[in-house]
CSV table of N, CA and C in Angstrom, one decimal:
chain,number,residue,atom,x,y,z
A,1,UNK,N,-8.0,-15.1,-12.0
A,1,UNK,CA,-7.4,-13.8,-12.3
A,1,UNK,C,-7.7,-13.4,-13.7
A,2,UNK,N,-7.9,-12.1,-13.9
A,2,UNK,CA,-8.2,-11.6,-15.2
A,2,UNK,C,-6.9,-11.4,-16.0
A,3,UNK,N,-6.8,-12.0,-17.2
A,3,UNK,CA,-5.6,-11.9,-18.0
A,3,UNK,C,-5.6,-10.6,-18.8
A,4,UNK,N,-6.7,-10.0,-19.0
A,4,UNK,CA,-6.9,-8.8,-19.8
A,4,UNK,C,-6.5,-7.6,-19.0
A,5,UNK,N,-5.6,-6.8,-19.4
A,5,UNK,CA,-5.2,-5.6,-18.7
A,5,UNK,C,-6.4,-4.6,-18.7
A,6,UNK,N,-6.5,-3.7,-17.7
A,6,UNK,CA,-7.5,-2.7,-17.7
A,6,UNK,C,-7.3,-1.6,-18.7
A,7,UNK,N,-6.0,-1.3,-19.0
A,7,UNK,CA,-5.7,-0.2,-19.9
A,7,UNK,C,-4.7,-0.7,-21.0
A,8,UNK,N,-4.8,-0.1,-22.1
A,8,UNK,CA,-3.8,-0.3,-23.2
A,8,UNK,C,-3.2,1.0,-23.5
A,9,UNK,N,-1.9,1.0,-23.8
A,9,UNK,CA,-1.1,2.2,-24.1
A,9,UNK,C,-1.1,2.2,-25.6
A,10,UNK,N,-1.6,3.3,-26.2
A,10,UNK,CA,-1.7,3.5,-27.6
A,10,UNK,C,-0.3,3.6,-28.2
A,11,UNK,N,-0.2,2.9,-29.4
A,11,UNK,CA,1.0,2.9,-30.2
A,11,UNK,C,0.8,3.5,-31.5
A,12,UNK,N,1.8,3.9,-32.2
A,12,UNK,CA,1.7,4.6,-33.5
A,12,UNK,C,0.9,3.7,-34.4
A,13,UNK,N,-0.1,4.2,-35.1
A,13,UNK,CA,-0.9,3.5,-36.1
A,13,UNK,C,-2.2,2.9,-35.5
A,14,UNK,N,-2.3,3.0,-34.1
A,14,UNK,CA,-3.5,2.5,-33.5
A,14,UNK,C,-4.7,3.4,-33.8
A,15,UNK,N,-5.9,2.8,-33.7
A,15,UNK,CA,-7.2,3.5,-33.7
A,15,UNK,C,-8.0,2.9,-32.6
A,16,UNK,N,-9.1,3.5,-32.2
A,16,UNK,CA,-10.0,3.0,-31.2
A,16,UNK,C,-10.6,1.7,-31.7
A,17,UNK,N,-10.9,1.6,-33.0
A,17,UNK,CA,-11.6,0.4,-33.6
A,17,UNK,C,-10.6,-0.7,-33.5
A,18,UNK,N,-9.3,-0.5,-33.9
A,18,UNK,CA,-8.3,-1.5,-33.8
A,18,UNK,C,-8.1,-2.0,-32.4
A,19,UNK,N,-8.1,-1.1,-31.4
A,19,UNK,CA,-7.9,-1.4,-30.0
A,19,UNK,C,-9.1,-2.3,-29.5
A,20,UNK,N,-10.3,-1.9,-29.9
A,20,UNK,CA,-11.5,-2.6,-29.5
A,20,UNK,C,-11.4,-4.1,-30.0
A,21,UNK,N,-11.0,-4.2,-31.3
A,21,UNK,CA,-10.9,-5.5,-31.9
A,21,UNK,C,-9.9,-6.4,-31.2
A,22,UNK,N,-8.8,-5.7,-30.8
A,22,UNK,CA,-7.7,-6.4,-30.2
A,22,UNK,C,-8.1,-7.1,-28.8
A,23,UNK,N,-9.1,-6.4,-28.1
A,23,UNK,CA,-9.5,-6.8,-26.8
A,23,UNK,C,-10.9,-7.5,-26.9
A,24,UNK,N,-11.4,-7.7,-28.1
A,24,UNK,CA,-12.7,-8.4,-28.3
A,24,UNK,C,-13.8,-7.7,-27.6
A,25,UNK,N,-13.8,-6.4,-27.7
A,25,UNK,CA,-14.9,-5.5,-27.2
A,25,UNK,C,-15.4,-4.6,-28.4
A,26,UNK,N,-16.5,-4.0,-28.2
A,26,UNK,CA,-17.0,-3.1,-29.3
A,26,UNK,C,-16.4,-1.7,-29.1
A,27,UNK,N,-16.5,-1.0,-30.3
A,27,UNK,CA,-16.0,0.4,-30.3
A,27,UNK,C,-16.9,1.2,-29.3
A,28,UNK,N,-18.2,0.9,-29.3
A,28,UNK,CA,-19.1,1.6,-28.4
A,28,UNK,C,-18.7,1.5,-26.9
A,29,UNK,N,-18.3,0.2,-26.6
A,29,UNK,CA,-17.8,0.0,-25.2
A,29,UNK,C,-16.6,0.8,-24.9
A,30,UNK,N,-15.6,0.8,-25.8
A,30,UNK,CA,-14.4,1.5,-25.5
A,30,UNK,C,-14.7,3.0,-25.4
A,31,UNK,N,-15.6,3.5,-26.2
A,31,UNK,CA,-15.9,5.0,-26.1
A,31,UNK,C,-16.6,5.3,-24.8
A,32,UNK,N,-17.5,4.3,-24.3
A,32,UNK,CA,-18.2,4.5,-23.1
A,32,UNK,C,-17.2,4.5,-21.9
A,33,UNK,N,-16.2,3.6,-21.9
A,33,UNK,CA,-15.3,3.5,-20.9
A,33,UNK,C,-14.2,4.6,-20.9
A,34,UNK,N,-14.2,5.4,-21.9
A,34,UNK,CA,-13.1,6.4,-22.0
A,34,UNK,C,-13.8,7.8,-22.4
A,35,UNK,N,-14.7,8.3,-21.5
A,35,UNK,CA,-15.4,9.6,-21.9
A,35,UNK,C,-14.4,10.8,-22.0
A,36,UNK,N,-13.2,10.6,-21.5
A,36,UNK,CA,-12.2,11.7,-21.7
A,36,UNK,C,-11.8,11.9,-23.1
A,37,UNK,N,-12.0,10.9,-24.0
A,37,UNK,CA,-11.6,10.9,-25.4
A,37,UNK,C,-12.8,11.6,-26.1
A,38,UNK,N,-12.7,12.9,-26.4
A,38,UNK,CA,-13.8,13.6,-27.0
A,38,UNK,C,-13.9,13.3,-28.5
A,39,UNK,N,-12.7,13.1,-29.2
A,39,UNK,CA,-12.8,12.8,-30.6
A,39,UNK,C,-12.2,11.4,-30.8
A,40,UNK,N,-13.0,10.4,-31.1
A,40,UNK,CA,-12.6,9.1,-31.2
A,40,UNK,C,-11.6,8.8,-32.4
A,41,UNK,N,-11.5,9.8,-33.3
A,41,UNK,CA,-10.5,9.7,-34.4
A,41,UNK,C,-9.1,10.3,-34.0
A,42,UNK,N,-9.0,10.8,-32.8
A,42,UNK,CA,-7.8,11.5,-32.4
A,42,UNK,C,-7.3,10.9,-31.1
A,43,UNK,N,-6.4,9.9,-31.2
A,43,UNK,CA,-5.7,9.4,-30.1
A,43,UNK,C,-4.2,9.5,-30.4
A,44,UNK,N,-3.4,9.4,-29.3
A,44,UNK,CA,-2.0,9.7,-29.5
A,44,UNK,C,-1.2,8.5,-28.9
A,45,UNK,N,0.0,8.2,-29.5
A,45,UNK,CA,0.9,7.2,-28.9
A,45,UNK,C,1.2,7.6,-27.4
A,46,UNK,N,1.2,6.7,-26.5
A,46,UNK,CA,1.5,6.9,-25.1
A,46,UNK,C,0.2,7.1,-24.3
A,47,UNK,N,-0.9,7.4,-25.0
A,47,UNK,CA,-2.2,7.6,-24.3
A,47,UNK,C,-2.7,6.3,-23.7
A,48,UNK,N,-3.3,6.3,-22.5
A,48,UNK,CA,-3.9,5.1,-22.0
A,48,UNK,C,-5.4,5.0,-22.3
A,49,UNK,N,-5.8,3.9,-22.8
A,49,UNK,CA,-7.2,3.7,-23.2
A,49,UNK,C,-7.7,2.5,-22.3
A,50,UNK,N,-8.8,2.7,-21.6
A,50,UNK,CA,-9.4,1.6,-20.9
A,50,UNK,C,-10.0,0.6,-21.8
A,51,UNK,N,-9.7,-0.7,-21.6
A,51,UNK,CA,-10.2,-1.7,-22.5
A,51,UNK,C,-11.1,-2.8,-21.8
A,52,UNK,N,-11.3,-2.5,-20.5
A,52,UNK,CA,-12.3,-3.4,-19.7
A,52,UNK,C,-13.3,-2.4,-19.0
A,53,UNK,N,-14.4,-3.0,-18.7
A,53,UNK,CA,-15.4,-2.2,-18.0
A,53,UNK,C,-14.9,-1.8,-16.6
A,54,UNK,N,-15.0,-0.6,-16.3
A,54,UNK,CA,-14.5,-0.2,-14.9
A,54,UNK,C,-15.4,-0.8,-13.9
A,55,UNK,N,-14.8,-1.2,-12.8
A,55,UNK,CA,-15.6,-1.8,-11.7
A,55,UNK,C,-16.2,-0.7,-10.8
A,56,UNK,N,-15.6,0.5,-10.8
A,56,UNK,CA,-16.1,1.6,-10.1
A,56,UNK,C,-16.0,2.8,-11.1
A,57,UNK,N,-17.1,3.4,-11.4
A,57,UNK,CA,-17.1,4.6,-12.3
A,57,UNK,C,-16.9,5.8,-11.4
A,58,UNK,N,-15.9,6.6,-11.6
A,58,UNK,CA,-15.7,7.8,-10.8
A,58,UNK,C,-16.9,8.8,-11.1
A,59,UNK,N,-17.5,9.2,-10.0
A,59,UNK,CA,-18.7,10.1,-10.2
A,59,UNK,C,-18.3,11.5,-9.9
A,60,UNK,N,-17.2,11.8,-9.4
A,60,UNK,CA,-16.8,13.1,-9.2
A,60,UNK,C,-15.3,13.3,-9.4
A,61,UNK,N,-14.8,14.5,-9.2
A,61,UNK,CA,-13.4,14.8,-9.4
A,61,UNK,C,-12.7,14.9,-8.0
A,62,UNK,N,-11.4,14.6,-8.0
A,62,UNK,CA,-10.6,14.8,-6.8
A,62,UNK,C,-10.6,16.3,-6.4
A,63,UNK,N,-11.0,16.6,-5.2
A,63,UNK,CA,-10.9,18.0,-4.8
A,63,UNK,C,-9.5,18.6,-4.8
A,64,UNK,N,-9.3,19.8,-5.1
A,64,UNK,CA,-8.0,20.5,-5.1
A,64,UNK,C,-7.4,20.3,-3.7
A,65,UNK,N,-6.2,19.7,-3.6
A,65,UNK,CA,-5.6,19.4,-2.3
A,65,UNK,C,-4.9,20.6,-1.7
A,66,UNK,N,-4.8,21.7,-2.5
A,66,UNK,CA,-4.1,22.9,-2.0
A,66,UNK,C,-2.7,23.0,-2.6
A,67,UNK,N,-2.2,24.2,-2.8
A,67,UNK,CA,-0.8,24.4,-3.4
A,67,UNK,C,0.3,23.7,-2.6
A,68,UNK,N,0.2,23.8,-1.2
A,68,UNK,CA,1.2,23.2,-0.4
A,68,UNK,C,1.4,21.7,-0.5
A,69,UNK,N,0.4,21.0,-1.1
A,69,UNK,CA,0.4,19.6,-1.3
A,69,UNK,C,1.5,19.2,-2.3
A,70,UNK,N,1.8,20.1,-3.3
A,70,UNK,CA,2.7,19.7,-4.4
A,70,UNK,C,4.1,20.1,-4.1
A,71,UNK,N,4.8,19.2,-3.3
A,71,UNK,CA,6.2,19.4,-3.0
A,71,UNK,C,6.9,18.0,-3.0
A,72,UNK,N,8.2,17.9,-3.1
A,72,UNK,CA,8.9,16.7,-3.3
A,72,UNK,C,8.7,15.7,-2.1
A,73,UNK,N,8.4,16.2,-1.0
A,73,UNK,CA,8.2,15.3,0.2
A,73,UNK,C,6.9,14.6,0.2
A,74,UNK,N,6.0,14.9,-0.8
A,74,UNK,CA,4.7,14.3,-0.8
A,74,UNK,C,4.6,13.1,-1.8
A,75,UNK,N,4.1,12.0,-1.3
A,75,UNK,CA,3.8,10.8,-2.1
A,75,UNK,C,2.4,10.5,-1.9
A,76,UNK,N,1.6,10.4,-3.0
A,76,UNK,CA,0.2,10.1,-2.9
A,76,UNK,C,-0.4,9.6,-4.2
A,77,UNK,N,-1.4,8.7,-4.1
A,77,UNK,CA,-2.0,8.2,-5.3
A,77,UNK,C,-2.6,9.3,-6.1
A,78,UNK,N,-3.0,10.4,-5.5
A,78,UNK,CA,-3.5,11.6,-6.2
A,78,UNK,C,-2.5,12.1,-7.3
A,79,UNK,N,-1.2,12.1,-6.9
A,79,UNK,CA,-0.2,12.6,-7.8
A,79,UNK,C,-0.1,11.6,-9.1
A,80,UNK,N,-0.2,10.3,-8.8
A,80,UNK,CA,-0.1,9.4,-10.0
A,80,UNK,C,-1.3,9.5,-10.9
A,81,UNK,N,-2.5,9.7,-10.3
A,81,UNK,CA,-3.8,9.8,-11.1
A,81,UNK,C,-3.7,11.1,-11.9
A,82,UNK,N,-3.2,12.2,-11.2
A,82,UNK,CA,-3.0,13.5,-11.9
A,82,UNK,C,-2.1,13.3,-13.1
A,83,UNK,N,-1.0,12.5,-12.9
A,83,UNK,CA,-0.1,12.3,-14.0
A,83,UNK,C,-0.7,11.6,-15.2
A,84,UNK,N,-1.5,10.6,-14.9
A,84,UNK,CA,-2.2,9.9,-16.0
A,84,UNK,C,-3.2,10.8,-16.8
A,85,UNK,N,-3.9,11.7,-16.0
A,85,UNK,CA,-4.7,12.7,-16.7
A,85,UNK,C,-3.9,13.7,-17.6
A,86,UNK,N,-2.8,14.1,-17.1
A,86,UNK,CA,-1.9,15.0,-17.9
A,86,UNK,C,-1.5,14.3,-19.2
A,87,UNK,N,-1.2,13.0,-19.1
A,87,UNK,CA,-0.8,12.2,-20.3
A,87,UNK,C,-2.0,12.2,-21.2
A,88,UNK,N,-3.2,11.9,-20.7
A,88,UNK,CA,-4.4,11.8,-21.6
A,88,UNK,C,-4.6,13.2,-22.3
A,89,UNK,N,-4.2,14.3,-21.6
A,89,UNK,CA,-4.4,15.6,-22.2
A,89,UNK,C,-3.3,16.0,-23.1
A,90,UNK,N,-2.3,15.1,-23.3
A,90,UNK,CA,-1.2,15.4,-24.2
A,90,UNK,C,-0.2,16.3,-23.6
A,91,UNK,N,-0.1,16.3,-22.3
A,91,UNK,CA,0.8,17.2,-21.6
A,91,UNK,C,1.9,16.5,-20.8
A,92,UNK,N,2.5,15.5,-21.4
A,92,UNK,CA,3.5,14.7,-20.6
A,92,UNK,C,4.9,15.2,-20.8
A,93,UNK,N,5.6,15.3,-19.7
A,93,UNK,CA,7.0,15.5,-19.7
A,93,UNK,C,7.7,14.3,-18.9
A,94,UNK,N,6.9,13.2,-18.8
A,94,UNK,CA,7.4,12.0,-18.1
A,94,UNK,C,8.3,11.2,-18.9
A,95,UNK,N,9.5,10.8,-18.4
A,95,UNK,CA,10.4,9.9,-19.1
A,95,UNK,C,9.9,8.5,-19.2
A,96,UNK,N,9.0,8.2,-18.2
A,96,UNK,CA,8.4,6.8,-18.2
A,96,UNK,C,6.9,7.0,-17.8
A,97,UNK,N,6.5,6.5,-16.7
A,97,UNK,CA,5.1,6.6,-16.2
A,97,UNK,C,5.1,7.4,-15.0
A,98,UNK,N,4.0,8.1,-14.7
A,98,UNK,CA,3.9,8.9,-13.5
A,98,UNK,C,3.9,7.9,-12.3
A,99,UNK,N,4.3,8.4,-11.1
A,99,UNK,CA,4.2,7.6,-9.9
A,99,UNK,C,3.6,8.4,-8.8
A,100,UNK,N,3.8,7.9,-7.6
A,100,UNK,CA,3.1,8.5,-6.4
A,100,UNK,C,3.9,9.7,-5.9
A,101,UNK,N,5.1,9.9,-6.2
A,101,UNK,CA,6.0,10.9,-5.7
A,101,UNK,C,5.9,12.2,-6.5
A,102,UNK,N,5.7,13.3,-5.9
A,102,UNK,CA,5.7,14.6,-6.7
A,102,UNK,C,7.2,14.8,-7.2
A,103,UNK,N,7.3,15.1,-8.5
A,103,UNK,CA,8.7,15.3,-9.0
A,103,UNK,C,8.7,16.4,-10.0
A,104,UNK,N,9.9,16.7,-10.5
A,104,UNK,CA,10.1,17.7,-11.5
A,104,UNK,C,9.4,17.3,-12.8
A,105,UNK,N,9.3,16.0,-13.1
A,105,UNK,CA,8.5,15.6,-14.3
A,105,UNK,C,7.0,16.0,-14.1
A,106,UNK,N,6.5,15.8,-12.9
A,106,UNK,CA,5.1,16.2,-12.6
A,106,UNK,C,5.0,17.7,-12.8
A,107,UNK,N,5.9,18.5,-12.3
A,107,UNK,CA,5.9,20.0,-12.4
A,107,UNK,C,5.9,20.4,-13.9
A,108,UNK,N,6.8,19.8,-14.7
A,108,UNK,CA,7.0,20.2,-16.1
A,108,UNK,C,5.7,19.8,-16.9
A,109,UNK,N,5.2,18.6,-16.5
A,109,UNK,CA,3.9,18.1,-17.2
A,109,UNK,C,2.8,19.1,-16.9
A,110,UNK,N,2.7,19.5,-15.6
A,110,UNK,CA,1.6,20.4,-15.2
A,110,UNK,C,1.7,21.7,-15.9
A,111,UNK,N,3.0,22.2,-16.0
A,111,UNK,CA,3.2,23.5,-16.7
A,111,UNK,C,2.7,23.4,-18.1
A,112,UNK,N,2.9,22.3,-18.8
A,112,UNK,CA,2.4,22.1,-20.1
A,112,UNK,C,0.9,22.2,-20.1
A,113,UNK,N,0.2,21.6,-19.1
A,113,UNK,CA,-1.2,21.7,-19.0
A,113,UNK,C,-1.7,23.2,-18.8
A,114,UNK,N,-1.0,23.9,-17.9
A,114,UNK,CA,-1.3,25.3,-17.7
A,114,UNK,C,-1.2,26.1,-19.0
A,115,UNK,N,-0.1,25.8,-19.7
A,115,UNK,CA,0.1,26.5,-21.0
A,115,UNK,C,-1.0,26.2,-22.0
A,116,UNK,N,-1.4,24.9,-22.0
A,116,UNK,CA,-2.5,24.5,-22.9
A,116,UNK,C,-3.8,25.3,-22.6
A,117,UNK,N,-4.0,25.6,-21.3
A,117,UNK,CA,-5.1,26.3,-20.9
A,117,UNK,C,-5.0,27.8,-21.2
A,118,UNK,N,-3.8,28.3,-21.6
A,118,UNK,CA,-3.6,29.7,-21.9
A,118,UNK,C,-2.9,30.5,-20.8
A,119,UNK,N,-2.5,29.8,-19.7
A,119,UNK,CA,-1.9,30.5,-18.6
A,119,UNK,C,-0.4,30.9,-19.1
A,120,UNK,N,0.0,32.0,-18.6
A,120,UNK,CA,1.4,32.5,-18.9
A,120,UNK,C,2.2,32.9,-17.7
A,121,UNK,N,3.5,33.0,-17.8
A,121,UNK,CA,4.4,33.5,-16.7
A,121,UNK,C,4.2,32.6,-15.5
A,122,UNK,N,4.1,33.3,-14.4
A,122,UNK,CA,4.0,32.6,-13.1
A,122,UNK,C,2.8,31.8,-12.9
A,123,UNK,N,1.8,32.0,-13.7
A,123,UNK,CA,0.5,31.2,-13.7
A,123,UNK,C,0.7,29.9,-14.4
A,124,UNK,N,1.9,29.7,-15.1
A,124,UNK,CA,2.2,28.5,-15.8
A,124,UNK,C,3.5,27.9,-15.2
A,125,UNK,N,3.7,27.9,-13.9
A,125,UNK,CA,4.9,27.5,-13.2
A,125,UNK,C,4.9,26.0,-12.9
A,126,UNK,N,3.8,25.3,-13.2
A,126,UNK,CA,3.8,23.9,-13.0
A,126,UNK,C,3.3,23.5,-11.6
A,127,UNK,N,3.0,24.4,-10.8
A,127,UNK,CA,2.4,24.1,-9.5
A,127,UNK,C,0.9,24.3,-9.7
A,128,UNK,N,0.1,23.2,-9.4
A,128,UNK,CA,-1.3,23.3,-9.6
A,128,UNK,C,-2.0,24.4,-8.8
A,129,UNK,N,-2.9,25.0,-9.4
A,129,UNK,CA,-3.8,26.0,-8.7
A,129,UNK,C,-5.2,25.5,-8.8
A,130,UNK,N,-6.1,26.0,-8.1
A,130,UNK,CA,-7.5,25.5,-8.1
A,130,UNK,C,-8.2,25.6,-9.5
A,131,UNK,N,-8.0,26.6,-10.2
A,131,UNK,CA,-8.6,26.8,-11.5
A,131,UNK,C,-8.2,25.7,-12.5
A,132,UNK,N,-6.9,25.6,-12.6
A,132,UNK,CA,-6.3,24.6,-13.6
A,132,UNK,C,-6.6,23.2,-13.1
A,133,UNK,N,-6.6,22.9,-11.8
A,133,UNK,CA,-6.9,21.6,-11.3
A,133,UNK,C,-8.3,21.2,-11.6
A,134,UNK,N,-9.2,22.1,-11.4
A,134,UNK,CA,-10.7,21.8,-11.7
A,134,UNK,C,-10.9,21.5,-13.1
A,135,UNK,N,-10.1,22.1,-14.0
A,135,UNK,CA,-10.3,21.9,-15.5
A,135,UNK,C,-9.7,20.5,-15.9
A,136,UNK,N,-8.7,20.0,-15.1
A,136,UNK,CA,-8.1,18.8,-15.4
A,136,UNK,C,-9.0,17.5,-15.1
A,137,UNK,N,-9.9,17.7,-14.2
A,137,UNK,CA,-10.9,16.6,-13.9
A,137,UNK,C,-10.1,15.3,-13.5
A,138,UNK,N,-9.3,15.4,-12.4
A,138,UNK,CA,-8.6,14.3,-11.9
A,138,UNK,C,-9.7,13.4,-11.2
A,139,UNK,N,-9.8,12.1,-11.6
A,139,UNK,CA,-10.9,11.3,-11.0
A,139,UNK,C,-10.7,11.2,-9.4
A,140,UNK,N,-11.8,11.3,-8.7
A,140,UNK,CA,-11.7,11.1,-7.3
A,140,UNK,C,-11.3,9.7,-6.9
A,141,UNK,N,-10.4,9.7,-5.9
A,141,UNK,CA,-10.0,8.4,-5.3
A,141,UNK,C,-10.9,8.2,-4.1
A,142,UNK,N,-11.5,7.0,-4.1
A,142,UNK,CA,-12.4,6.7,-3.0
A,142,UNK,C,-11.6,5.6,-2.2
A,143,UNK,N,-10.8,6.1,-1.2
A,143,UNK,CA,-10.0,5.1,-0.5
A,143,UNK,C,-10.7,4.7,0.8
A,144,UNK,N,-10.7,3.4,1.1
A,144,UNK,CA,-11.3,3.0,2.3
A,144,UNK,C,-10.3,2.9,3.4
A,145,UNK,N,-10.7,3.2,4.6
A,145,UNK,CA,-9.8,3.2,5.7
A,145,UNK,C,-9.8,1.8,6.3
């Protein structure tokens, strides 16, 4: 069993160099494993950083599941992965970590994302639409049956 976690949650005062040293990997590796981090000098507390080589590299984004997907009765890994992407984008309204169940915290976090994109009014209601979803780049989940 691998004792090293796949992700590290950034704390105040961390840098990518410090995180790389903590996990005995190079800064180049951390940057390669975290292409969503555009500016390596700009990371935020609460952000997740991959510290091990991914076993499966996502090659595409999760397709937009449709507006009707986003309601409290829905529980799906897609919602959790979306939540982590929102956190990476600095748009978290989560009291803790995202989970599989669509919730008010997901809606508020997504509204922050829509506002970050410049959407206003009813276009920033926190319910994902195709345009904002495609810009979020939620990694595709390749689930086997």
